[in-house]
Amino acid sequence: SAYRLTGEAVLTFQQANRNQKYVQDATAAIVIDDPNSKITTTYNLYDGITGIAGTLSAYSGLLQFVPIADPGAATSHNNTIVPVTRTLATITSADQAKLLKIYSVTLTPNATGVFAATAENINASDASGTGVMRTFPNADYAGTAIPTDPVDIVCLGGQYNDTMQFSPRFLADITPAAGILEAPIVNISQVAGMINLSWNQVPGATNYRIESADDPYGTWSTVTTTPNLFYSGTAVSKKFYRVIATN
C-alpha cells in the first residue's frame, strides 16, 4: 500500500548513502530510504517538505518510508527542531529517526582511536546504563579522535533488531559535557494564562536548560536553553518543569 504523509515534515539530516533523509513533524519521525532516487529535488537542512508519498518497509526493526515520487520544492525553510532529551536507558522504538540529545555520554574508543569512514558501532555509557552509538558513513567526524572524556551528543534515534542506537549527524553534534553544577532554586507562578519560572544565578553557569514533562517520573523534553534567569510560556492544564544549570 502507498501512503502520503499529511502536512509538512522537516528535514533533520540527509546522506548520500541510499539517498536517505530523516524527517520529523510534531508527532513523529521517520527515515526516508530512497535507493532508486525518486526524490530529485535538492533540499537544505531544516527545509519543510509537504506531501511525501511512498510505501513502508522495515530494516532490522527500523521503520522506513520508501518514496514513489518527488514531492517538489520545499514548502518552508530554516525551521527549528529542538532535540528531545533522552538517556541511553530511555531511548525507545518511538524515538526512531527523531532528533535527540543525550548528556554526559562516555564513548569506548575503537582500536584506532578515531572515527572510521565506514559506519561502525561504538559502545557508550551514561548514568542510566549502556548503549550503542552507530556512526554514519563518510560523516565529517570520520578520521577525528573519538572523545575519551564525557560528551553531550545531539543525535538521531535508531534501532537494529532489539538494540536501540543513536547516531550523531555531524562533528558539531558532539560537544564536551557540561560540568556538574548546583541545582538552581526555582520559583514558579501562573499569571494570565502564562507559566513563569525564575531562579537564582548558579556560580559557573553560562546557560540554563528548561525541561518539561507530563509525568515527573517519565520522559523530560527540552523546552529551551537560555542565559537568562527567567522563562515564560503558555500555561497548560498540567506540566512539570525543571531548570538545569550548564556551562
Coordinates of N, CA and C in Angstrom, one line a residue:
S1 N 0.8 -1.2 0.0 CA 0.0 0.0 0.0 C 0.9 1.2 0.0
A2 N 0.4 2.3 -0.7 CA 1.1 3.6 -0.7 C 0.4 4.5 0.3
Y3 N 1.3 5.4 0.9 CA 0.8 6.3 1.9 C 1.3 7.7 1.5
R4 N 0.6 8.7 2.0 CA 1.1 10.1 1.8 C 1.1 10.7 3.2
L5 N 2.3 11.3 3.5 CA 2.5 12.0 4.8 C 1.7 13.3 4.8
T6 N 0.7 13.4 5.7 CA -0.1 14.6 5.7 C 0.7 15.7 6.4
G7 N 0.5 16.9 5.9 CA 1.2 18.0 6.5 C 2.6 18.1 6.0
E8 N 3.4 18.9 6.8 CA 4.8 19.2 6.4 C 5.7 18.5 7.4
A9 N 6.8 17.9 6.9 CA 7.8 17.3 7.7 C 9.1 18.1 7.5
V10 N 9.9 18.2 8.5 CA 11.1 19.0 8.5 C 12.3 18.0 8.3
L11 N 13.2 18.4 7.4 CA 14.4 17.6 7.1 C 15.5 17.9 8.2
T12 N 15.9 16.8 9.0 CA 16.9 17.0 10.0 C 18.2 16.4 9.6
F13 N 18.3 15.6 8.6 CA 19.5 15.0 8.1 C 19.3 14.4 6.8
Q14 N 20.4 14.4 5.9 CA 20.4 13.7 4.7 C 21.8 13.2 4.4
Q15 N 21.8 12.1 3.7 CA 23.2 11.5 3.3 C 23.1 10.8 2.0
A16 N 24.2 10.7 1.3 CA 24.3 10.1 0.0 C 24.0 8.6 0.1
N17 N 24.3 7.9 1.2 CA 24.1 6.5 1.4 C 22.6 6.2 1.2
R18 N 22.2 5.5 0.1 CA 20.9 5.2 -0.2 C 20.0 6.4 -0.3
N19 N 20.6 7.6 -0.5 CA 19.8 8.8 -0.6 C 18.9 9.0 0.5
Q20 N 19.3 8.7 1.7 CA 18.4 8.7 2.9 C 18.2 10.1 3.4
K21 N 17.0 10.4 3.9 CA 16.6 11.6 4.5 C 15.9 11.3 5.8
Y22 N 16.2 12.1 6.8 CA 15.5 12.0 8.1 C 14.5 13.2 8.2
V23 N 13.3 12.9 8.5 CA 12.3 14.0 8.6 C 11.4 13.7 9.8
Q24 N 10.9 14.8 10.4 CA 10.0 14.7 11.5 C 9.1 15.9 11.6
D25 N 7.9 15.6 12.2 CA 7.0 16.7 12.5 C 6.7 16.7 14.0
A26 N 5.6 17.3 14.4 CA 5.3 17.5 15.8 C 4.9 16.1 16.4
T27 N 4.6 15.1 15.6 CA 4.1 13.9 16.2 C 5.1 12.7 16.1
A28 N 5.9 12.7 15.1 CA 6.8 11.5 14.9 C 7.9 11.8 13.9
A29 N 8.8 10.9 13.7 CA 9.9 11.0 12.7 C 10.1 9.7 12.0
I30 N 10.7 9.8 10.8 CA 10.9 8.5 10.0 C 12.1 8.7 9.1
V31 N 12.7 7.6 8.7 CA 13.8 7.6 7.7 C 13.2 7.4 6.4
I32 N 13.5 8.3 5.4 CA 13.2 8.1 4.0 C 14.3 7.4 3.3
D33 N 14.1 6.2 2.9 CA 15.1 5.3 2.2 C 14.8 5.4 0.7
D34 N 15.7 6.0 0.0 CA 15.4 6.3 -1.4 C 16.5 5.7 -2.4
P35 N 16.7 4.4 -2.4 CA 17.8 3.9 -3.2 C 17.6 4.1 -4.7
N36 N 16.4 4.3 -5.1 CA 16.1 4.5 -6.5 C 16.0 5.9 -6.9
S37 N 16.4 6.8 -6.0 CA 16.4 8.3 -6.3 C 15.1 8.8 -6.8
K38 N 14.0 8.5 -6.2 CA 12.7 9.0 -6.6 C 12.6 10.5 -6.3
I39 N 13.3 10.9 -5.2 CA 13.3 12.3 -4.8 C 14.4 13.0 -5.5
T40 N 14.1 13.9 -6.4 CA 15.1 14.6 -7.2 C 15.4 16.0 -6.8
T41 N 14.4 16.6 -6.0 CA 14.6 18.0 -5.6 C 15.7 18.0 -4.5
T42 N 16.5 19.1 -4.6 CA 17.5 19.3 -3.6 C 17.0 20.1 -2.4
Y43 N 17.2 19.6 -1.3 CA 16.8 20.3 0.0 C 17.9 20.6 0.9
N44 N 17.7 21.7 1.7 CA 18.7 22.1 2.7 C 18.2 21.6 4.0
L45 N 19.1 21.5 5.0 CA 18.8 21.1 6.3 C 17.7 22.0 6.9
Y46 N 16.7 21.4 7.5 CA 15.6 22.1 8.2 C 14.6 22.7 7.2
D47 N 14.7 22.3 5.9 CA 13.6 22.6 5.0 C 12.4 21.8 5.4
G48 N 11.2 22.4 5.1 CA 10.0 21.7 5.3 C 9.5 21.1 3.9
I49 N 9.1 19.8 4.0 CA 8.7 19.1 2.8 C 7.3 18.6 3.0
T50 N 6.4 18.9 2.0 CA 5.0 18.5 2.1 C 4.6 17.5 1.1
G51 N 3.7 16.6 1.5 CA 3.2 15.6 0.5 C 4.0 14.5 0.1
I52 N 4.9 14.0 1.0 CA 5.8 12.9 0.7 C 4.9 11.6 0.5
A53 N 5.0 10.9 -0.6 CA 4.2 9.7 -0.8 C 5.2 8.5 -1.0
G54 N 4.7 7.4 -0.5 CA 5.6 6.2 -0.6 C 5.0 5.0 0.1
T55 N 5.8 4.0 0.2 CA 5.4 2.8 0.9 C 6.3 2.6 2.2
L56 N 5.8 1.8 3.1 CA 6.5 1.5 4.3 C 7.3 0.2 4.2
S57 N 8.5 0.2 4.8 CA 9.3 -1.1 4.9 C 10.0 -1.1 6.2
A58 N 10.6 -2.2 6.6 CA 11.3 -2.3 7.8 C 12.7 -2.9 7.5
Y59 N 13.7 -2.4 8.2 CA 15.1 -2.9 8.0 C 15.5 -3.3 9.4
S60 N 15.5 -4.5 9.8 CA 16.0 -5.0 11.1 C 15.4 -4.2 12.2
G61 N 14.1 -3.9 12.1 CA 13.4 -3.2 13.2 C 13.3 -1.7 13.0
L62 N 14.0 -1.2 12.0 CA 13.9 0.3 11.8 C 12.8 0.5 10.7
L63 N 11.8 1.3 11.0 CA 10.8 1.6 10.1 C 11.3 2.6 9.1
Q64 N 11.0 2.4 7.8 CA 11.5 3.3 6.7 C 10.3 3.6 5.8
F65 N 10.4 4.8 5.2 CA 9.5 5.2 4.2 C 10.2 5.3 2.8
V66 N 9.7 4.5 1.9 CA 10.3 4.4 0.5 C 9.5 5.3 -0.4
P67 N 10.0 6.4 -0.9 CA 9.2 7.3 -1.8 C 8.9 6.7 -3.1
I68 N 7.8 7.1 -3.7 CA 7.4 6.7 -5.0 C 7.4 7.9 -6.0
A69 N 7.6 9.1 -5.5 CA 7.6 10.3 -6.4 C 8.3 11.4 -5.7
D70 N 8.7 12.4 -6.4 CA 9.3 13.6 -5.9 C 8.3 14.5 -5.4
P71 N 8.4 15.0 -4.1 CA 7.4 15.8 -3.5 C 7.5 17.3 -4.0
G72 N 8.5 17.7 -4.7 CA 8.6 19.0 -5.2 C 9.4 20.0 -4.2
A73 N 9.3 21.2 -4.5 CA 10.1 22.2 -3.8 C 9.7 22.3 -2.3
A74 N 10.7 22.7 -1.5 CA 10.5 22.9 -0.1 C 9.4 23.9 0.1
T75 N 8.6 23.6 1.1 CA 7.4 24.5 1.4 C 7.7 25.5 2.6
S76 N 8.9 25.3 3.2 CA 9.4 26.3 4.2 C 10.9 26.1 4.4
H77 N 11.5 27.0 5.1 CA 13.0 27.0 5.2 C 13.3 27.4 6.7
N78 N 14.5 26.9 7.1 CA 15.1 27.4 8.3 C 14.2 27.1 9.5
N79 N 13.5 25.9 9.5 CA 12.7 25.5 10.7 C 13.6 25.2 11.8
T80 N 13.0 25.2 13.0 CA 13.8 24.9 14.2 C 13.2 23.6 14.8
I81 N 14.1 22.6 15.0 CA 13.7 21.4 15.7 C 14.5 21.3 17.0
V82 N 13.8 21.3 18.1 CA 14.5 21.2 19.4 C 14.7 19.7 19.8
P83 N 15.9 19.3 20.0 CA 16.1 17.8 20.3 C 15.4 17.5 21.6
V84 N 14.9 16.3 21.6 CA 14.2 15.7 22.8 C 15.3 15.1 23.7
T85 N 15.3 15.4 25.0 CA 16.3 14.9 25.9 C 16.0 13.4 26.2
R86 N 17.0 12.6 26.1 CA 16.9 11.2 26.4 C 18.2 10.8 27.2
T87 N 18.1 9.7 27.9 CA 19.3 9.0 28.4 C 19.4 7.7 27.6
L88 N 20.5 7.0 27.7 CA 20.7 5.8 27.0 C 19.6 4.8 27.3
A89 N 19.1 4.8 28.6 CA 18.1 3.8 29.0 C 16.7 4.2 28.5
T90 N 16.5 5.4 28.2 CA 15.1 5.8 27.8 C 14.9 5.9 26.3
I91 N 15.9 5.6 25.5 CA 15.6 5.6 24.0 C 14.7 4.4 23.7
T92 N 13.6 4.6 23.0 CA 12.7 3.5 22.7 C 12.5 3.6 21.1
S93 N 11.7 2.6 20.7 CA 11.3 2.5 19.3 C 10.6 3.7 18.8
A94 N 9.9 4.4 19.7 CA 9.2 5.6 19.4 C 10.1 6.8 19.0
D95 N 11.4 6.6 19.3 CA 12.4 7.6 19.0 C 13.1 7.4 17.7
Q96 N 12.7 6.4 16.9 CA 13.4 6.1 15.7 C 13.4 7.4 14.8
A97 N 14.5 7.8 14.3 CA 14.7 8.9 13.4 C 14.5 10.3 14.0
K98 N 14.2 10.3 15.3 CA 13.9 11.6 16.0 C 15.2 12.2 16.4
L99 N 15.2 13.6 16.4 CA 16.3 14.3 16.9 C 16.4 14.3 18.4
L100 N 17.4 13.8 19.0 CA 17.5 13.6 20.4 C 18.8 14.3 20.9
K101 N 18.9 14.5 22.2 CA 20.1 15.0 22.9 C 20.3 14.1 24.1
I102 N 21.5 13.6 24.2 CA 21.9 12.8 25.4 C 23.1 13.4 26.1
Y103 N 23.0 13.6 27.4 CA 24.0 14.3 28.1 C 25.0 13.4 28.8
S104 N 26.2 13.8 28.9 CA 27.3 13.2 29.7 C 27.5 11.7 29.3
V105 N 27.7 11.5 28.0 CA 28.0 10.2 27.4 C 29.5 9.9 27.4
T106 N 29.8 8.7 27.8 CA 31.2 8.3 27.7 C 31.3 7.2 26.6
L107 N 32.2 7.5 25.6 CA 32.4 6.5 24.5 C 33.6 5.6 24.7
T108 N 33.5 4.4 24.3 CA 34.6 3.5 24.3 C 35.3 3.5 23.0
P109 N 36.5 4.1 22.8 CA 37.2 4.1 21.5 C 37.4 2.8 20.9
N110 N 37.4 2.7 19.6 CA 37.8 1.5 18.8 C 39.3 1.3 18.9
A111 N 39.8 0.3 18.2 CA 41.2 0.0 18.2 C 42.1 1.2 17.7
T112 N 41.5 1.9 16.7 CA 42.3 3.0 16.1 C 42.3 4.3 16.9
G113 N 41.2 4.5 17.7 CA 41.0 5.7 18.5 C 40.4 6.8 17.7
V114 N 40.1 6.6 16.4 CA 39.5 7.6 15.6 C 38.2 7.1 14.9
F115 N 37.3 8.0 14.6 CA 36.1 7.5 13.9 C 36.4 7.0 12.5
A116 N 35.8 5.9 12.1 CA 36.1 5.3 10.8 C 35.2 6.0 9.7
A117 N 35.6 5.9 8.5 CA 34.9 6.5 7.4 C 33.6 5.6 7.1
T118 N 33.7 4.4 7.5 CA 32.5 3.5 7.3 C 31.7 3.5 8.6
A119 N 30.5 3.1 8.5 CA 29.6 3.0 9.6 C 30.1 2.0 10.6
E120 N 30.1 2.3 11.9 CA 30.5 1.4 12.9 C 29.7 1.6 14.2
N121 N 29.8 0.6 15.0 CA 29.1 0.7 16.4 C 30.2 1.0 17.4
I122 N 29.9 2.0 18.2 CA 30.8 2.4 19.3 C 30.0 2.2 20.6
N123 N 30.6 1.5 21.6 CA 29.9 1.3 22.8 C 29.9 2.6 23.6
A124 N 28.8 2.9 24.3 CA 28.6 4.1 25.1 C 28.0 3.8 26.4
S125 N 28.2 4.7 27.3 CA 27.6 4.6 28.7 C 27.2 6.0 29.2
D126 N 26.2 6.1 30.0 CA 25.9 7.3 30.8 C 25.4 6.8 32.2
A127 N 24.9 7.8 32.9 CA 24.5 7.4 34.3 C 23.4 6.4 34.3
S128 N 22.6 6.3 33.2 CA 21.5 5.4 33.2 C 21.8 4.0 32.8
G129 N 23.0 3.8 32.2 CA 23.4 2.4 31.7 C 24.3 2.5 30.5
T130 N 24.1 1.5 29.6 CA 24.9 1.4 28.4 C 24.1 1.5 27.1
G131 N 24.8 1.8 26.0 CA 24.1 1.8 24.7 C 25.1 1.7 23.6
V132 N 24.5 1.9 22.4 CA 25.3 1.7 21.2 C 25.2 3.0 20.3
M133 N 26.3 3.6 20.0 CA 26.4 4.7 19.1 C 26.7 4.2 17.7
R134 N 25.9 4.4 16.7 CA 26.1 4.0 15.4 C 26.4 5.2 14.5
T135 N 27.6 5.2 13.9 CA 28.1 6.3 13.2 C 27.5 6.2 11.7
F136 N 27.5 7.4 11.1 CA 27.1 7.4 9.7 C 28.3 7.3 8.8
P137 N 28.2 6.7 7.7 CA 29.4 6.6 6.8 C 29.8 7.9 6.2
N138 N 31.1 8.2 6.1 CA 31.6 9.4 5.4 C 31.1 10.7 6.1
A139 N 30.8 10.6 7.4 CA 30.4 11.8 8.2 C 31.7 12.7 8.3
D140 N 31.4 13.9 8.7 CA 32.5 14.9 8.8 C 33.4 14.6 10.0
Y141 N 32.9 13.7 10.9 CA 33.8 13.3 12.0 C 34.7 12.2 11.7
A142 N 34.6 11.6 10.5 CA 35.5 10.5 10.2 C 36.9 10.9 10.2
G143 N 37.8 10.1 10.8 CA 39.2 10.5 10.9 C 39.5 11.3 12.1
T144 N 38.5 11.8 12.9 CA 38.8 12.6 14.1 C 38.8 11.7 15.3
A145 N 39.5 12.2 16.3 CA 39.7 11.3 17.5 C 38.3 11.1 18.2
I146 N 38.1 9.9 18.7 CA 36.9 9.6 19.5 C 37.1 10.1 20.9
P147 N 36.3 11.0 21.4 CA 36.5 11.6 22.7 C 36.6 10.5 23.8
T148 N 37.5 10.8 24.7 CA 37.6 9.9 25.9 C 37.0 10.5 27.1
D149 N 36.7 11.8 27.1 CA 36.0 12.5 28.2 C 34.5 12.5 27.9
P150 N 33.7 12.6 28.9 CA 32.2 12.6 28.6 C 31.8 13.8 27.7
V151 N 30.8 13.5 26.8 CA 30.4 14.4 25.8 C 28.8 14.5 25.9
D152 N 28.3 15.6 25.4 CA 26.9 15.7 25.1 C 26.7 15.5 23.6
I153 N 25.7 14.8 23.3 CA 25.5 14.4 21.9 C 24.1 14.7 21.3
V154 N 24.0 15.5 20.3 CA 22.8 15.6 19.5 C 22.8 14.5 18.5
C155 N 21.7 13.8 18.4 CA 21.8 12.6 17.6 C 20.4 12.2 17.0
L156 N 20.4 11.2 16.2 CA 19.1 10.6 15.7 C 18.9 9.3 16.2
G157 N 17.7 9.0 16.7 CA 17.4 7.7 17.3 C 17.4 6.6 16.2
G158 N 17.9 5.5 16.6 CA 17.9 4.3 15.6 C 17.6 3.0 16.3
Q159 N 17.5 2.0 15.5 CA 17.3 0.7 16.1 C 17.8 -0.4 15.1
Y160 N 18.4 -1.4 15.7 CA 18.9 -2.6 14.9 C 18.4 -3.8 15.7
N161 N 17.4 -4.5 15.1 CA 16.7 -5.6 15.8 C 16.2 -5.1 17.2
D162 N 16.6 -5.7 18.3 CA 16.2 -5.2 19.6 C 17.1 -4.2 20.3
T163 N 18.1 -3.8 19.6 CA 19.1 -2.9 20.1 C 18.8 -1.4 19.7
M164 N 18.5 -0.6 20.7 CA 18.3 0.8 20.4 C 19.7 1.5 20.1
Q165 N 19.8 2.4 19.2 CA 21.0 3.0 18.8 C 20.8 4.5 18.7
F166 N 21.9 5.3 18.7 CA 21.8 6.7 18.4 C 23.0 7.1 17.5
S167 N 22.7 8.1 16.6 CA 23.7 8.4 15.6 C 23.9 10.0 15.5
P168 N 25.1 10.5 15.9 CA 25.4 11.9 15.7 C 25.4 12.2 14.2
R169 N 24.9 13.3 13.7 CA 24.9 13.7 12.3 C 26.3 14.3 11.9
F170 N 26.8 15.2 12.7 CA 28.0 15.9 12.4 C 28.9 16.0 13.6
L171 N 30.1 16.4 13.3 CA 31.1 16.6 14.4 C 30.6 17.6 15.4
A172 N 29.9 18.7 14.9 CA 29.3 19.7 15.8 C 28.3 19.2 16.7
D173 N 27.7 18.0 16.5 CA 26.8 17.4 17.4 C 27.4 16.8 18.6
I174 N 28.7 16.7 18.6 CA 29.4 16.1 19.8 C 30.2 17.2 20.5
T175 N 29.8 17.5 21.7 CA 30.4 18.6 22.4 C 30.8 18.2 23.8
P176 N 31.9 18.8 24.4 CA 32.2 18.4 25.8 C 31.1 18.5 26.7
A177 N 30.9 17.5 27.6 CA 29.8 17.5 28.5 C 29.9 18.7 29.4
A178 N 28.7 19.3 29.7 CA 28.6 20.4 30.6 C 29.0 20.0 32.0
G179 N 29.6 20.8 32.7 CA 30.1 20.5 34.1 C 28.9 20.3 35.0
I180 N 29.1 19.6 36.1 CA 28.1 19.3 37.1 C 28.0 20.6 38.0
L181 N 26.9 21.3 38.0 CA 26.7 22.5 38.8 C 25.6 22.3 39.7
E182 N 25.5 23.1 40.7 CA 24.5 23.0 41.7 C 23.1 23.3 41.1
A183 N 22.1 22.8 41.6 CA 20.7 23.0 41.1 C 20.2 24.3 41.5
P184 N 19.7 25.1 40.5 CA 19.1 26.4 40.9 C 17.8 26.2 41.7
I185 N 17.5 27.2 42.5 CA 16.2 27.2 43.3 C 15.2 27.9 42.4
V186 N 14.2 27.2 42.0 CA 13.2 27.7 41.0 C 11.9 28.2 41.7
N187 N 11.5 29.4 41.3 CA 10.2 29.9 41.7 C 9.3 29.8 40.5
I188 N 8.0 29.3 40.8 CA 7.1 29.2 39.6 C 5.8 29.8 40.0
S189 N 5.2 30.5 39.0 CA 3.9 31.1 39.2 C 3.1 31.0 37.9
Q190 N 1.8 31.2 38.0 CA 0.9 31.2 36.8 C 0.1 32.5 36.9
V191 N 0.2 33.3 35.8 CA -0.5 34.6 35.8 C -1.0 34.8 34.4
A192 N -2.3 35.0 34.3 CA -3.0 35.4 33.0 C -2.6 34.4 31.9
G193 N -2.7 33.1 32.2 CA -2.5 32.1 31.2 C -1.1 31.8 30.9
M194 N -0.2 32.4 31.6 CA 1.3 32.2 31.4 C 1.9 31.5 32.6
I195 N 2.8 30.6 32.3 CA 3.6 30.0 33.4 C 5.0 30.7 33.5
N196 N 5.3 31.1 34.7 CA 6.5 31.9 34.8 C 7.5 31.2 35.8
L197 N 8.7 31.0 35.3 CA 9.8 30.4 36.1 C 10.9 31.5 36.3
S198 N 11.4 31.5 37.5 CA 12.6 32.3 37.8 C 13.5 31.6 38.8
W199 N 14.8 31.9 38.8 CA 15.7 31.1 39.6 C 16.9 32.0 39.9
N200 N 17.7 31.5 40.9 CA 18.9 32.2 41.3 C 20.0 31.9 40.3
Q201 N 21.0 32.8 40.3 CA 22.2 32.6 39.4 C 23.1 31.5 40.1
V202 N 23.5 30.6 39.3 CA 24.4 29.5 39.8 C 25.8 29.8 39.4
P203 N 26.7 29.8 40.4 CA 28.1 30.0 40.1 C 28.7 29.1 39.0
G204 N 29.3 29.7 38.0 CA 29.9 28.9 37.0 C 29.0 28.6 35.8
A205 N 27.7 28.9 36.0 CA 26.7 28.6 34.9 C 26.7 29.7 33.8
T206 N 26.7 29.3 32.6 CA 26.5 30.2 31.5 C 25.2 30.1 30.8
N207 N 24.5 29.0 31.0 CA 23.2 28.8 30.4 C 22.3 28.0 31.4
Y208 N 21.0 28.0 31.1 CA 20.1 27.2 31.9 C 19.1 26.5 31.0
R209 N 19.0 25.2 31.1 CA 18.2 24.4 30.2 C 16.9 24.1 30.9
I210 N 15.8 24.6 30.3 CA 14.4 24.3 30.9 C 13.9 23.1 30.2
E211 N 13.4 22.2 31.1 CA 12.9 20.9 30.6 C 11.5 20.8 31.1
S212 N 10.6 20.0 30.4 CA 9.2 19.8 30.9 C 8.8 18.4 30.7
A213 N 7.8 17.9 31.4 CA 7.3 16.6 31.3 C 5.9 16.5 31.8
D214 N 5.2 15.6 31.2 CA 3.8 15.3 31.7 C 3.8 14.5 33.0
D215 N 4.8 13.8 33.2 CA 5.0 12.9 34.4 C 6.4 13.1 34.9
P216 N 6.6 13.5 36.1 CA 7.9 13.8 36.7 C 8.8 12.5 36.7
Y217 N 8.2 11.3 36.6 CA 9.0 10.1 36.6 C 9.1 9.5 35.2
G218 N 8.6 10.3 34.2 CA 8.7 9.9 32.8 C 9.8 10.6 32.0
T219 N 9.4 10.9 30.8 CA 10.4 11.5 29.8 C 10.4 13.0 29.9
W220 N 11.5 13.6 30.0 CA 11.7 15.0 30.0 C 12.1 15.5 28.7
S221 N 11.5 16.6 28.2 CA 11.9 17.2 26.9 C 12.4 18.6 27.1
T222 N 13.4 19.0 26.3 CA 14.0 20.3 26.4 C 13.0 21.3 25.8
V223 N 12.7 22.4 26.6 CA 11.8 23.4 26.1 C 12.7 24.5 25.4
T224 N 13.7 24.9 26.1 CA 14.7 25.9 25.5 C 15.9 26.0 26.4
T225 N 16.9 26.6 25.9 CA 18.1 26.9 26.7 C 18.3 28.4 26.7
T226 N 18.6 29.0 27.8 CA 18.7 30.5 27.9 C 19.8 30.9 28.9
P227 N 20.4 32.1 28.6 CA 21.3 32.6 29.6 C 20.6 33.4 30.7
N228 N 19.3 33.6 30.5 CA 18.6 34.5 31.4 C 18.2 33.7 32.7
L229 N 17.7 34.4 33.7 CA 17.3 33.8 35.0 C 15.8 33.7 35.1
F230 N 15.1 33.6 33.9 CA 13.7 33.5 33.9 C 13.2 32.9 32.6
Y231 N 12.0 32.4 32.7 CA 11.4 31.8 31.5 C 9.9 32.0 31.6
S232 N 9.2 32.3 30.5 CA 7.7 32.4 30.5 C 7.2 31.6 29.3
G233 N 6.1 30.9 29.5 CA 5.5 30.2 28.4 C 4.0 30.0 28.7
T234 N 3.3 29.6 27.7 CA 1.8 29.4 27.8 C 1.5 28.2 28.8
A235 N 0.7 28.5 29.7 CA 0.3 27.5 30.7 C -0.6 26.5 30.1
V236 N -0.5 25.2 30.5 CA -1.4 24.1 30.2 C -2.0 23.5 31.4
S237 N -2.9 22.6 31.3 CA -3.6 22.1 32.4 C -2.7 21.4 33.5
K238 N -1.7 20.7 33.0 CA -0.7 20.0 33.9 C 0.6 19.9 33.2
K239 N 1.7 20.4 33.8 CA 3.0 20.2 33.3 C 4.0 20.4 34.4
F240 N 5.1 19.6 34.4 CA 6.1 19.6 35.3 C 7.4 20.3 34.6
Y241 N 8.1 21.1 35.4 CA 9.2 21.8 34.9 C 10.4 21.6 35.8
R242 N 11.6 21.7 35.2 CA 12.8 21.7 35.9 C 13.8 22.6 35.2
V243 N 14.8 23.1 35.9 CA 15.8 24.0 35.3 C 17.2 23.4 35.7
I244 N 18.0 23.2 34.7 CA 19.3 22.6 34.8 C 20.4 23.7 34.4
A245 N 21.3 24.0 35.3 CA 22.4 24.9 35.1 C 23.5 24.2 34.3
T246 N 24.0 24.8 33.2 CA 25.1 24.3 32.4 C 26.2 25.3 32.2
N247 N 27.4 24.8 31.8 CA 28.5 25.7 31.5 C 29.1 25.4 30.1

